[in-house]
mmCIF file of C-alpha atoms in Angstrom:
data_model
loop_
_atom_site.group_PDB
_atom_site.id
_atom_site.type_symbol
_atom_site.label_atom_id
_atom_site.label_comp_id
_atom_site.label_asym_id
_atom_site.label_seq_id
_atom_site.Cartn_x
_atom_site.Cartn_y
_atom_site.Cartn_z
ATOM 1 C CA UNK D 1 -27.212 -131.069 118.182
ATOM 2 C CA UNK D 2 -25.557 -133.992 119.826
ATOM 3 C CA UNK D 3 -26.452 -136.413 117.022
ATOM 4 C CA UNK D 4 -25.231 -134.004 114.355
ATOM 5 C CA UNK D 5 -21.809 -133.645 116.010
ATOM 6 C CA UNK D 6 -21.234 -137.433 116.343
ATOM 7 C CA UNK D 7 -21.466 -137.477 120.077
ATOM 8 C CA UNK D 8 -24.043 -140.234 120.310
ATOM 9 C CA UNK D 9 -22.993 -143.094 122.579
ATOM 10 C CA UNK D 10 -20.387 -140.891 124.408
ATOM 11 C CA UNK D 11 -22.499 -140.088 127.359
ATOM 12 C CA UNK D 12 -23.676 -141.791 130.520
ATOM 13 C CA UNK D 13 -27.235 -140.795 131.342
ATOM 14 C CA UNK D 14 -28.363 -140.667 135.038
ATOM 15 C CA UNK D 15 -31.813 -141.928 135.930
ATOM 16 C CA UNK D 16 -33.057 -141.765 139.463
ATOM 17 C CA UNK D 17 -36.085 -141.368 141.618
ATOM 18 C CA UNK D 18 -35.501 -137.580 141.211
ATOM 19 C CA UNK D 19 -34.364 -137.462 137.559
ATOM 20 C CA UNK D 20 -36.787 -139.544 135.645
ATOM 21 C CA UNK D 21 -36.273 -141.415 132.360
ATOM 22 C CA UNK D 22 -36.311 -139.047 129.409
ATOM 23 C CA UNK D 23 -37.106 -140.821 126.134
ATOM 24 C CA UNK D 24 -36.158 -137.749 124.036
ATOM 25 C CA UNK D 25 -32.708 -137.473 125.676
ATOM 26 C CA UNK D 26 -32.069 -141.162 125.391
ATOM 27 C CA UNK D 27 -33.030 -141.016 121.689
ATOM 28 C CA UNK D 28 -30.679 -138.130 121.000
ATOM 29 C CA UNK D 29 -27.651 -139.146 123.120
ATOM 30 C CA UNK D 30 -28.052 -142.956 122.437
ATOM 31 C CA UNK D 31 -26.001 -143.709 125.649
ATOM 32 C CA UNK D 32 -24.214 -147.033 125.932
ATOM 33 C CA UNK D 33 -24.523 -146.863 129.729
ATOM 34 C CA UNK D 34 -27.153 -145.528 132.159
ATOM 35 C CA UNK D 35 -26.461 -144.718 135.816
ATOM 36 C CA UNK D 36 -29.340 -145.914 137.948
ATOM 37 C CA UNK D 37 -29.458 -143.947 141.166
ATOM 38 C CA UNK D 38 -31.823 -143.744 144.201
ATOM 39 C CA UNK D 39 -31.801 -140.984 146.849
ATOM 40 C CA UNK D 40 -34.227 -142.350 149.466
ATOM 41 C CA UNK D 41 -32.002 -144.509 151.570
ATOM 42 C CA UNK D 42 -32.449 -142.374 154.609
ATOM 43 C CA UNK D 43 -36.133 -143.409 154.504
ATOM 44 C CA UNK D 44 -35.672 -146.702 152.776
ATOM 45 C CA UNK D 45 -38.700 -148.856 151.847
ATOM 46 C CA UNK D 46 -37.944 -151.965 149.789
ATOM 47 C CA UNK D 47 -41.464 -151.760 148.133
ATOM 48 C CA UNK D 48 -40.819 -148.323 146.857
ATOM 49 C CA UNK D 49 -37.359 -149.276 145.686
ATOM 50 C CA UNK D 50 -38.731 -152.353 143.798
ATOM 51 C CA UNK D 51 -41.379 -150.186 142.080
ATOM 52 C CA UNK D 52 -38.674 -147.730 141.000
ATOM 53 C CA UNK D 53 -36.443 -150.446 139.651
ATOM 54 C CA UNK D 54 -39.302 -152.472 137.945
ATOM 55 C CA UNK D 55 -40.630 -149.209 136.507
ATOM 56 C CA UNK D 56 -37.475 -148.362 134.704
ATOM 57 C CA UNK D 57 -35.999 -151.721 133.838
ATOM 58 C CA UNK D 58 -38.058 -152.343 130.679
ATOM 59 C CA UNK D 59 -36.866 -149.101 129.376
ATOM 60 C CA UNK D 60 -33.265 -150.022 129.633
ATOM 61 C CA UNK D 61 -33.067 -153.007 127.367
ATOM 62 C CA UNK D 62 -30.660 -151.292 124.875
ATOM 63 C CA UNK D 63 -28.174 -150.053 127.335
ATOM 64 C CA UNK D 64 -25.954 -151.301 130.158
ATOM 65 C CA UNK D 65 -27.676 -150.277 133.426
ATOM 66 C CA UNK D 66 -25.289 -149.517 136.269
ATOM 67 C CA UNK D 67 -26.778 -149.606 139.676
ATOM 68 C CA UNK D 68 -25.295 -147.253 142.416
ATOM 69 C CA UNK D 69 -24.864 -149.194 145.478
ATOM 70 C CA UNK D 70 -26.406 -147.775 148.723
ATOM 71 C CA UNK D 71 -23.047 -147.732 150.678
ATOM 72 C CA UNK D 72 -21.786 -145.039 148.257
ATOM 73 C CA UNK D 73 -24.193 -142.672 149.990
ATOM 74 C CA UNK D 74 -23.422 -143.791 153.596
ATOM 75 C CA UNK D 75 -21.754 -146.942 155.008
ATOM 76 C CA UNK D 76 -24.856 -147.353 157.316
ATOM 77 C CA UNK D 77 -26.793 -148.157 154.249
ATOM 78 C CA UNK D 78 -24.899 -151.475 153.727
ATOM 79 C CA UNK D 79 -27.789 -153.086 155.523
ATOM 80 C CA UNK D 80 -30.007 -152.431 152.397
ATOM 81 C CA UNK D 81 -27.790 -154.389 149.943
ATOM 82 C CA UNK D 82 -29.143 -157.810 150.906
ATOM 83 C CA UNK D 83 -32.885 -156.935 150.486
ATOM 84 C CA UNK D 84 -31.977 -155.069 147.228
ATOM 85 C CA UNK D 85 -30.318 -158.207 145.904
ATOM 86 C CA UNK D 86 -33.274 -160.297 146.671
ATOM 87 C CA UNK D 87 -35.602 -158.172 144.405
ATOM 88 C CA UNK D 88 -33.196 -156.845 141.848
ATOM 89 C CA UNK D 89 -33.815 -158.281 138.359
ATOM 90 C CA UNK D 90 -30.824 -159.656 136.423
ATOM 91 C CA UNK D 91 -29.122 -157.478 134.006
ATOM 92 C CA UNK D 92 -27.647 -154.641 136.165
ATOM 93 C CA UNK D 93 -24.001 -153.916 136.798
ATOM 94 C CA UNK D 94 -23.274 -152.495 140.216
ATOM 95 C CA UNK D 95 -21.012 -149.636 141.068
ATOM 96 C CA UNK D 96 -19.789 -150.412 144.689
ATOM 97 C CA UNK D 97 -16.808 -150.142 147.053
ATOM 98 C CA UNK D 98 -17.747 -153.434 148.586
ATOM 99 C CA UNK D 99 -18.153 -156.019 145.709
ATOM 100 C CA UNK D 100 -17.995 -158.864 148.210
ATOM 101 C CA UNK D 101 -21.331 -157.825 149.545
ATOM 102 C CA UNK D 102 -22.868 -158.255 146.040
ATOM 103 C CA UNK D 103 -21.891 -161.845 145.586
ATOM 104 C CA UNK D 104 -25.442 -163.115 145.947
ATOM 105 C CA UNK D 105 -26.512 -161.011 142.975
ATOM 106 C CA UNK D 106 -23.727 -161.690 140.514
#
């Protein structure tokens, strides 16, 4: 229905550790952007985060991936930004209230 009505490319699709990548939805909506979110910061494990990111990164070659920074959930999660930067592959934009904390990545 979306493709027949000319809405392709007009959506941002959210992918997270809870809402997995949906190839059919991506094919129909043909989004320009994908919001990459992670909900496990209260129990954060860098290995689990890395597996999540590296698992979806190859699927996002045709879109601009926007990573949700941890401090948007809670300011106490700022401590996770540095370890995330150390494992994050290039090619992500970052949505953050603290761009100065992401200077190592960009």
